[in-house]
Coordinates of C-alpha atoms in Angstrom, one line a residue:
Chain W
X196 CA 147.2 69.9 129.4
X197 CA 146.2 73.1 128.6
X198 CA 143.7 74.6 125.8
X199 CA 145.1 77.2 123.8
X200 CA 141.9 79.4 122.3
X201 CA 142.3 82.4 119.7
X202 CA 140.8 85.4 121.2
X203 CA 139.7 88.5 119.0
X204 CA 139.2 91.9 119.8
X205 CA 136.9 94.7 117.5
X206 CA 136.0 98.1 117.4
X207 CA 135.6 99.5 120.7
X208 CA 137.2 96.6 122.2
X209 CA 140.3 97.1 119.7
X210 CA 140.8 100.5 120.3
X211 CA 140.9 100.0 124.5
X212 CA 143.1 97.1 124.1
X213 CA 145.2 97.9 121.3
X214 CA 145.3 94.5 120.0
X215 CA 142.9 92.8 117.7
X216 CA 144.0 89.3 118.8
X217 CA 145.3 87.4 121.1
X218 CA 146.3 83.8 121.7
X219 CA 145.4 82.4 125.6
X220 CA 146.2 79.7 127.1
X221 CA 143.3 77.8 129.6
X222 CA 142.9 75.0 131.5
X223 CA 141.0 72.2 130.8
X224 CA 137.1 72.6 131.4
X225 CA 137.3 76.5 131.2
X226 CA 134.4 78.6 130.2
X227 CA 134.2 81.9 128.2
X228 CA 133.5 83.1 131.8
X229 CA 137.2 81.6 133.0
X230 CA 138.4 83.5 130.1
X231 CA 137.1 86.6 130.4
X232 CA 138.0 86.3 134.0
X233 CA 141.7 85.0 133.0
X234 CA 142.1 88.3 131.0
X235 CA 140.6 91.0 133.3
X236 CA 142.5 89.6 135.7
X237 CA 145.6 91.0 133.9
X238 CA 144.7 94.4 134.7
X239 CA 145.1 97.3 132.1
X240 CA 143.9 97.5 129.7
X241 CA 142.3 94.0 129.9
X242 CA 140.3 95.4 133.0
X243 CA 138.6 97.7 130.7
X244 CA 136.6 94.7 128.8
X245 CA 133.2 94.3 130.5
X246 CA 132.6 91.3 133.1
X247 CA 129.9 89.8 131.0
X248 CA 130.7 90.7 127.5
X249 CA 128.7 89.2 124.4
X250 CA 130.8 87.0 122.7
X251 CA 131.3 84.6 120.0
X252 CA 132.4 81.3 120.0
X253 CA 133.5 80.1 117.0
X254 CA 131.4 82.6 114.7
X255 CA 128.3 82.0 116.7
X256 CA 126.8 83.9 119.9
X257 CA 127.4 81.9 123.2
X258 CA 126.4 81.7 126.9
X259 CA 128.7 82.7 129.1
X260 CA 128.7 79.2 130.2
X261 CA 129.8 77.7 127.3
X262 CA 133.3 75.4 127.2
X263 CA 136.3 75.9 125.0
X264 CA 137.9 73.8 123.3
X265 CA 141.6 73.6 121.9
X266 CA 141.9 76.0 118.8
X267 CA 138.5 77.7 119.5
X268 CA 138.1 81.3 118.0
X269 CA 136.8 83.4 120.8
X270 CA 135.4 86.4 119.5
X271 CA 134.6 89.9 121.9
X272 CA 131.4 91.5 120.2
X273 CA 130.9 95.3 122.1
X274 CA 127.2 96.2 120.6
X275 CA 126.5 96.0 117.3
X276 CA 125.6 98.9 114.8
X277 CA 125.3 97.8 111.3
X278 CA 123.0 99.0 108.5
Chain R
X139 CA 118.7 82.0 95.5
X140 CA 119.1 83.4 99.0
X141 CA 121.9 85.8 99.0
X142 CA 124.1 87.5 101.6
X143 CA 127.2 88.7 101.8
X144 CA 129.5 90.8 103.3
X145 CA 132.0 93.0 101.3
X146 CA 134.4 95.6 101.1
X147 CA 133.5 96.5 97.5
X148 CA 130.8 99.3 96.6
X149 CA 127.3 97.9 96.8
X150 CA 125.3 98.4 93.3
X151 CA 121.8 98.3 94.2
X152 CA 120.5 97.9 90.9
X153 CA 122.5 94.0 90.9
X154 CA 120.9 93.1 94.2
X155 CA 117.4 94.0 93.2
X156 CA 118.3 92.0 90.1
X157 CA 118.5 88.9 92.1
X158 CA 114.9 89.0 93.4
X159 CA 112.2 88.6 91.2
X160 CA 110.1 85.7 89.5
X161 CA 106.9 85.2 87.3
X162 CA 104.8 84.1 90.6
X163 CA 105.7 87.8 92.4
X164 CA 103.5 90.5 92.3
X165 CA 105.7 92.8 94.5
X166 CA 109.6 93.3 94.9
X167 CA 110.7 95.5 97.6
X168 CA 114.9 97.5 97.8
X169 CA 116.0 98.9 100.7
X170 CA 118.9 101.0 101.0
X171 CA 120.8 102.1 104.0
X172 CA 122.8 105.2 102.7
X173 CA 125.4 107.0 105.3
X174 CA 123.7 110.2 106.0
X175 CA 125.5 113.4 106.8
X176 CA 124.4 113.9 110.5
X177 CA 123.8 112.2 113.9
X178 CA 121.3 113.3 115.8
X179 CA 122.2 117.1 114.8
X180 CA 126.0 116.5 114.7
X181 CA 127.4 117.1 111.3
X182 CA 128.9 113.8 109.6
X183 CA 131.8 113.4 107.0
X184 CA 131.8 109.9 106.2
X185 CA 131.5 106.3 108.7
X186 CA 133.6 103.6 108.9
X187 CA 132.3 99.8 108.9
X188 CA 134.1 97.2 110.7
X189 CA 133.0 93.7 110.3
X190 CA 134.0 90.5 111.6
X191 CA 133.3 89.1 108.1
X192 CA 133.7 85.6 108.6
X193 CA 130.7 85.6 111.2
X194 CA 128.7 88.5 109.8
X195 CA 128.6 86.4 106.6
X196 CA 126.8 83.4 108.3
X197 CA 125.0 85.5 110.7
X198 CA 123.5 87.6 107.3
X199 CA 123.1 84.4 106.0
X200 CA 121.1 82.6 108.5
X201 CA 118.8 86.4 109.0
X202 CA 118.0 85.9 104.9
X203 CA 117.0 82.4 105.7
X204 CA 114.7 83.7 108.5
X205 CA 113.3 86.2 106.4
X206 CA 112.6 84.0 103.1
X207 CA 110.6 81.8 105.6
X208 CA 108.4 84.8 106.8
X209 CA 108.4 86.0 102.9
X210 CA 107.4 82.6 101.6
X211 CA 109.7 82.9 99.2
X212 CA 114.0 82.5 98.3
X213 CA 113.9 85.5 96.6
X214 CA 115.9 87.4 99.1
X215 CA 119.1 89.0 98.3
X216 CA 121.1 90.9 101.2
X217 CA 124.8 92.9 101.0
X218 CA 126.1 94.5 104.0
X219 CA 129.4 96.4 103.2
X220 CA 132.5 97.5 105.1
X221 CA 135.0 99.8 105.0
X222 CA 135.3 103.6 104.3
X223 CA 131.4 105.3 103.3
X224 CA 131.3 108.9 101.7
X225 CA 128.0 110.5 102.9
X226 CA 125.2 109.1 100.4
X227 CA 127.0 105.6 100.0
X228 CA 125.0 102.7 100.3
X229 CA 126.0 100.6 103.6
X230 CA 123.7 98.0 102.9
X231 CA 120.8 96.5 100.2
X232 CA 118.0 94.4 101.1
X233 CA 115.9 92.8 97.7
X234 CA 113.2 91.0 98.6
X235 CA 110.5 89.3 96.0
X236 CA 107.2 87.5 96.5
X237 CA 103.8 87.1 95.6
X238 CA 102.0 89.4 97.7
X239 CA 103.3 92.6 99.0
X240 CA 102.8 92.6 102.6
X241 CA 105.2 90.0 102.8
X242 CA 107.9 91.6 101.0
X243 CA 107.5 94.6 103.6
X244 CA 107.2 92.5 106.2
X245 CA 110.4 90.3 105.6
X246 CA 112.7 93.7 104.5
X247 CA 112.0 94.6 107.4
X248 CA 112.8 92.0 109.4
X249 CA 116.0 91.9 107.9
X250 CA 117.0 95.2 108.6
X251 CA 115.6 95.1 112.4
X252 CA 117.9 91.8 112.5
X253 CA 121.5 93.1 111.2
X254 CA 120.9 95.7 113.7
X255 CA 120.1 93.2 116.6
X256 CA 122.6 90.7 115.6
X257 CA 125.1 91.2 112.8
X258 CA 128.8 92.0 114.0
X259 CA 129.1 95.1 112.3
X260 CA 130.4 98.3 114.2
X261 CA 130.2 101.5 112.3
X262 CA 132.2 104.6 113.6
X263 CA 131.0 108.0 112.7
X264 CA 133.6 110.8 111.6
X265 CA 132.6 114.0 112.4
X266 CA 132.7 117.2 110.5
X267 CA 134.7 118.9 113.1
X268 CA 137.5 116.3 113.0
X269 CA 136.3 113.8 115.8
X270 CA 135.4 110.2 115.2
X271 CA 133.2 107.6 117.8
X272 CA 131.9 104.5 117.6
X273 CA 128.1 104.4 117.3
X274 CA 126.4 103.3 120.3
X275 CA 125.3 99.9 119.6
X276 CA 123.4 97.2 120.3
X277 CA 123.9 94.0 122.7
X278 CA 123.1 91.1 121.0
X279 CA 121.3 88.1 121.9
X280 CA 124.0 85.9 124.1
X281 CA 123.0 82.0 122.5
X282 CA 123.3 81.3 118.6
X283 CA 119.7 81.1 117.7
X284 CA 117.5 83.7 119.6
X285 CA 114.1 83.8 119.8
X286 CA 112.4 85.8 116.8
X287 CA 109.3 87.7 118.4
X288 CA 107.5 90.3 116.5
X289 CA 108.3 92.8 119.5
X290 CA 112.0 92.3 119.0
X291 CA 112.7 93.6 115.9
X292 CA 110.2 96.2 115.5
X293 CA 111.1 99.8 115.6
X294 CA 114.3 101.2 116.5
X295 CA 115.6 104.0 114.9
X296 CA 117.8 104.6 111.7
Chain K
X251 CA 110.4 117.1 94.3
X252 CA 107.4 114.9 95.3
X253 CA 106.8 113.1 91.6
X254 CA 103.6 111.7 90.6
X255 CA 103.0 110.6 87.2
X256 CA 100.5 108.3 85.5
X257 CA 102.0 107.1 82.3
X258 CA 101.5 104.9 79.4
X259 CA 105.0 103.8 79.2
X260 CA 107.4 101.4 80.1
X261 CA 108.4 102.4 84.4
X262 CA 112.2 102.5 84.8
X263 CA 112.4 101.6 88.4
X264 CA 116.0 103.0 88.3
X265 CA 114.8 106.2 87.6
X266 CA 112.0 106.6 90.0
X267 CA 114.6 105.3 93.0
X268 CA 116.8 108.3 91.7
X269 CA 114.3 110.9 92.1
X270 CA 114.8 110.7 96.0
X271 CA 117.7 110.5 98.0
X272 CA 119.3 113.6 99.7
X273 CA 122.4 114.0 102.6
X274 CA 120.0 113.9 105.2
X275 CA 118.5 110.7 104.3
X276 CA 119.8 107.9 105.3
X277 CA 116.7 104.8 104.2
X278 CA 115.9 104.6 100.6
X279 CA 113.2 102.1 99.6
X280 CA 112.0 100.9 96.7
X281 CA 108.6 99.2 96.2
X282 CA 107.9 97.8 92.5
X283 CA 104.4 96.2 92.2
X284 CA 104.5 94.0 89.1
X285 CA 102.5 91.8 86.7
X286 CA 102.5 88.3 87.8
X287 CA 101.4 84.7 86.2
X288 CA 98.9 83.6 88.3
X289 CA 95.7 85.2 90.3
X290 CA 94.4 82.8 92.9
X291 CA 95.9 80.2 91.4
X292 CA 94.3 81.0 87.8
X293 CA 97.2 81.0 85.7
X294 CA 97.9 84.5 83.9
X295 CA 99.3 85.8 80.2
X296 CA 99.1 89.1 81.1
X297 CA 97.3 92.6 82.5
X298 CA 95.6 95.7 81.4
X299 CA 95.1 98.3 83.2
X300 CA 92.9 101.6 82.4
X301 CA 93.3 104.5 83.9
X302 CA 90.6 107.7 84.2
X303 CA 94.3 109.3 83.4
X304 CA 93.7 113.1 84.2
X305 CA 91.8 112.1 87.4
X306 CA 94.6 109.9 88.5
X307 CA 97.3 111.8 88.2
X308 CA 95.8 114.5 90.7
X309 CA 94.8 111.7 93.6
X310 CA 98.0 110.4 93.0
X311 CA 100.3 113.5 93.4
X312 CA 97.8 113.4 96.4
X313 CA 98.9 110.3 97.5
X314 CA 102.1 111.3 97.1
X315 CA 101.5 114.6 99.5
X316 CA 100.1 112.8 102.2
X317 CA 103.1 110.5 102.3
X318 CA 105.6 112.9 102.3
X319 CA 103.9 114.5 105.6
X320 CA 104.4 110.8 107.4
X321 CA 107.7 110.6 105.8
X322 CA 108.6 114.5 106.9
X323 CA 110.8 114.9 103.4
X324 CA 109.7 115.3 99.9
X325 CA 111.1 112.9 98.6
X326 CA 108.8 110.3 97.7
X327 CA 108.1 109.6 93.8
X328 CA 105.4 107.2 92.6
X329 CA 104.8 106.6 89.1
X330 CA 101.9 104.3 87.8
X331 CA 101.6 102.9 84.2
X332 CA 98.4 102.0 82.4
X333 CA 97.8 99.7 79.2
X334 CA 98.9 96.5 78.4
X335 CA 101.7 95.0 80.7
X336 CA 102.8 91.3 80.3
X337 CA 104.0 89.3 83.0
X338 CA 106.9 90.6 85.3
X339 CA 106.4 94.4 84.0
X340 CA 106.1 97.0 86.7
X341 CA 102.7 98.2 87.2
X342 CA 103.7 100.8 89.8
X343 CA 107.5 101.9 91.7
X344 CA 107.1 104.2 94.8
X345 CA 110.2 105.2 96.0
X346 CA 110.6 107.5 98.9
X347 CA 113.5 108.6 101.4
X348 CA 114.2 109.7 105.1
X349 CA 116.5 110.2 107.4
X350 CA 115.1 107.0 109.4
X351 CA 113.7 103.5 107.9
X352 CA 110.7 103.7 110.2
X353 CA 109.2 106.5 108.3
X354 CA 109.8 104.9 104.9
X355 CA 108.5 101.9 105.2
X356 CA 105.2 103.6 106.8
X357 CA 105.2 106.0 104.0
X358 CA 105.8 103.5 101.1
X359 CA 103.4 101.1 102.3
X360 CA 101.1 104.2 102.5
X361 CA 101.3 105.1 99.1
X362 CA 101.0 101.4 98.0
X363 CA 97.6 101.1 99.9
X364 CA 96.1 104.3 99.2
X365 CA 96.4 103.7 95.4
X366 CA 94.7 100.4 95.8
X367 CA 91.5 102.5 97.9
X368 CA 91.5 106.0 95.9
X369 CA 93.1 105.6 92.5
X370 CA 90.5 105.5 89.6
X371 CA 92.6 102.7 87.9
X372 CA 91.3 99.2 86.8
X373 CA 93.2 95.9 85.9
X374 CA 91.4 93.2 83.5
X375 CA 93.5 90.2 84.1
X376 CA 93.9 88.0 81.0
X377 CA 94.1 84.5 81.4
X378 CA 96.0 81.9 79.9
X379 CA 92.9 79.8 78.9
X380 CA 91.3 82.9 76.7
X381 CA 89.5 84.5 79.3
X382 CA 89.8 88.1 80.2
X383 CA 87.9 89.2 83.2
X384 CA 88.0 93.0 85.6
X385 CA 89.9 92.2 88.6
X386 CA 87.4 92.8 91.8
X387 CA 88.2 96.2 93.4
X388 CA 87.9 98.3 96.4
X389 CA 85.2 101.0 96.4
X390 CA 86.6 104.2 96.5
X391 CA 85.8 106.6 99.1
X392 CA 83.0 108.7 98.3
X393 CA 84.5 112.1 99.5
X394 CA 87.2 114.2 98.0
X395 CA 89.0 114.0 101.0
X396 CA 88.8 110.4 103.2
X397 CA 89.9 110.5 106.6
X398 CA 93.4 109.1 107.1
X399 CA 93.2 106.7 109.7
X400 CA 96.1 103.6 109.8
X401 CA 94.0 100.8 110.4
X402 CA 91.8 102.1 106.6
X403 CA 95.4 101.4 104.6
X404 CA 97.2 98.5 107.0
X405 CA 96.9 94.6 105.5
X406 CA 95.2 93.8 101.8
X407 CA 96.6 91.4 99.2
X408 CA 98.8 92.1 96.6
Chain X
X55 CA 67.9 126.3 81.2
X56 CA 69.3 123.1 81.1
X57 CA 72.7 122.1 82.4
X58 CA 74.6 119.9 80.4
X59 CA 76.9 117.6 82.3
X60 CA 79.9 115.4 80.3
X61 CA 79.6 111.6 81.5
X62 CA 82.0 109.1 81.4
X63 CA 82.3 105.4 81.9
X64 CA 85.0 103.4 82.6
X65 CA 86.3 99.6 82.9
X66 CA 83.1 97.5 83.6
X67 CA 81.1 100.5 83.3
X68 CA 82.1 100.9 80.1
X69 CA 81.8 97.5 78.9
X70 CA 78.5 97.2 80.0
X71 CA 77.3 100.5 78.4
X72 CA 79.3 100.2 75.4
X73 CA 79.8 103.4 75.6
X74 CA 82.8 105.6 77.6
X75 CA 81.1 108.9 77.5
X76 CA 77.8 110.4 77.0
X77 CA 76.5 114.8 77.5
X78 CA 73.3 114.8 79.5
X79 CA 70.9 117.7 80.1
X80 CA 70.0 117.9 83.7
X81 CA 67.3 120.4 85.1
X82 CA 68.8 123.6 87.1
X83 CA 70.0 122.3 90.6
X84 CA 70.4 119.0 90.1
X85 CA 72.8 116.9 91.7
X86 CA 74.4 113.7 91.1
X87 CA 71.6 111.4 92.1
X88 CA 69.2 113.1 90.1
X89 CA 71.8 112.5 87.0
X90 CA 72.2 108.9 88.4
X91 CA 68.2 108.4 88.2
X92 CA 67.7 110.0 85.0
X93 CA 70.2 107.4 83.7
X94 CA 68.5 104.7 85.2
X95 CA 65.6 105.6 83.9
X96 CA 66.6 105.0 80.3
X97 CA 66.4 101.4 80.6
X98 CA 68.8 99.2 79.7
X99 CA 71.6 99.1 79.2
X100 CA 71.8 101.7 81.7
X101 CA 69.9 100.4 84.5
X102 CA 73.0 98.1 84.5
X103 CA 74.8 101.4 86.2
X104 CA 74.8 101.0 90.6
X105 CA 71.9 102.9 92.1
X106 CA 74.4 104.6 94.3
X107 CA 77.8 104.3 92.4
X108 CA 80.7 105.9 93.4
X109 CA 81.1 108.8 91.2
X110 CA 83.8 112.1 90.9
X111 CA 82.5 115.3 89.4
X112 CA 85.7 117.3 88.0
X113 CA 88.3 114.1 89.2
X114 CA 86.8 114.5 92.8
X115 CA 85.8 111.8 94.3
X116 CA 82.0 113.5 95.2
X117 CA 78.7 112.6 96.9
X118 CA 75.8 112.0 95.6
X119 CA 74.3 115.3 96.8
X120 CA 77.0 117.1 95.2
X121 CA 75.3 119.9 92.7
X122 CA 76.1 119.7 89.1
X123 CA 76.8 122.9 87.0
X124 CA 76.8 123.5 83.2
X125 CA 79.9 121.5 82.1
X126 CA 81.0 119.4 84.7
X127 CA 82.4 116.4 84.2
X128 CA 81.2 113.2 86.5
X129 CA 82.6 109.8 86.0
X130 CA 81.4 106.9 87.1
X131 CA 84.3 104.9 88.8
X132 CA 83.7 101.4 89.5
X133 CA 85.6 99.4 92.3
X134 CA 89.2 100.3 91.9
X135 CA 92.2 97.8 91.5
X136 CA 95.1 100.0 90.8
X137 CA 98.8 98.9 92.0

């Protein structure tokens, strides 16, 4: 069985990828790490996301360590600039 | 009376001050970040806001909770905007209310030291001579609820 | 453009906040200090507050000029009101404007602090029970020019 | 020759004095402790006045070995409470 998660993309993450968001599927048991790692691992442009990017699970920041579940949003947060 | 939110409209100051405010406060505090018209000597036209709004929104909200517990107070009323800014727009307004003023400073502030640690905002500047960048930003904390030390959100630039 | 003014009338904090501002700046803040019900837990109707007006209008545009050095602009605008104020009108607004939100909060809380040490200004609180009594003040320096040092203007109530 | 000097009073001052203003003729070279003393001396109510208040002599805060000249104006400013 495998666990489909919603991944998003913004601002500089975007504009490398040209896509704001993308569907993946993972096994069982993976990690935002097996995800990150699932994507890089398709090479360009997903090779241009960082190896330990900040990122949000479901609208809150999470551990790299952290499990996914079916129909998780997964979002890619490059560093934050607002006020 | 907390208040936060994130929006695309234009951001009267004068309504979020309005919020704030009650018989027992002896000091009310606004700040306003406006888009200025340079970075760090480089001319500036105007700055986009991008947002993950459905996150920013509880993350602004959970900052104004933070702060109405240093402040003592719920008088604290927050609007972060996105979008398109003209130089001298407002990007976002912080009201704060409470008895006693070194509270009010106090909890502004930490508000504003906060959406820059933590709120999924990204701002890209556009230049005067035609080129646009992102703003170099900043990581944020990796787990849901960091750890709110003094240190951490004081100074910083901007 | 530094304003200074001691009045007798009503403050518009609207207007005060629009006296700064400027493309380069891109933190605007607000500080309103304002009547309220209660003083150490003594409930309050209301507030007068004499002024030695002629006198207070020159340490205040003094005020004023030592902020804007912290704050490196000129735009800072502080406007204080004497008479009678009931509760929830606005005793004093500072408002002030850089390029960076460091420098105006320093220089905002500056202005608020140094008018509590230097500015010949009294407040009789009237109390709900009948009573009217002179709020307890701060001695005011006894030199036409006090030395400037941050740990004379940092904490205080109110 | 005398030097006359305008007075004034305010808040507490003023309520204990009754009064908010008063011209007093001060001896060549005297300074503000001498005007302080002279005050004093009257008895009440103005021996109600600080033996060392804070004073400013033309809206400056001054000491009290400031020199007074013919028509200066020194108030006595109790403990402030603006804001």
């Amino acid at each position: 069985m495998s666990v489909p998660v919603r991944t998003l993309f913004f601002a500089a993450y975007r504009d490398r990828l040209g896509l704001s968001e993308l569907m993946v599927e993972l096994a069982q048991g993976a990690t935002v790490a097996d995800l990150v790692a699932e994507l890089r691992g398709r090479g360009s442009p997903f090779d241009l996301l960082p190896e330990q990017p900040a990122v949000a699970v479901n609208r809150a920041y999470a551990l790299m360590s952290e499990p996914l579940d079916s129909g998780d949003e997964v979002a890619f947060i490059p560093p934050v600039a607002g006020g | 009376m907390i208040f936060a939110r994130v929006v695309a409209d234009v951001i009267d100051p004068v309504e979020v001050l309005a919020r704030v405010g009650s018989d027992e406060d002896g000091a009310a505090l606004l700040f306003l970040g406006v888009v200025r018209d340079h970075a760090d000597e480089r001319p500036v036209s105007g700055m986009r806001y991008d947002a993950y709004a459905d996150m920013a929104g509880e993350v602004l909200q959970a900052i104004a909770e933070e702060a109405a517990q240093r402040l003592g107070t719920d008088r604290v009323a927050v609007v972060h905007r996105f979008g398109e800014l003209g130089i001298g727009e407002v990007s976002v307004a912080i009201a704060v209310s409470s008895p006693h003023r070194a509270e009010a400073f106090d909890a502004s502030r930490y508000v504003i030291e906060q959406i820059k640690q933590r709120l999924p905002v990204w701002k890209k500047e556009h230049y005067v001579d035609g080129a646009s960048e992102w703003v170099e930003g900043t990581v944020p904390p990796r787990a849901a609820s960091p750890t709110v030390s003094t240190a951490a959100w004081e100074g910083g630039s901007a």
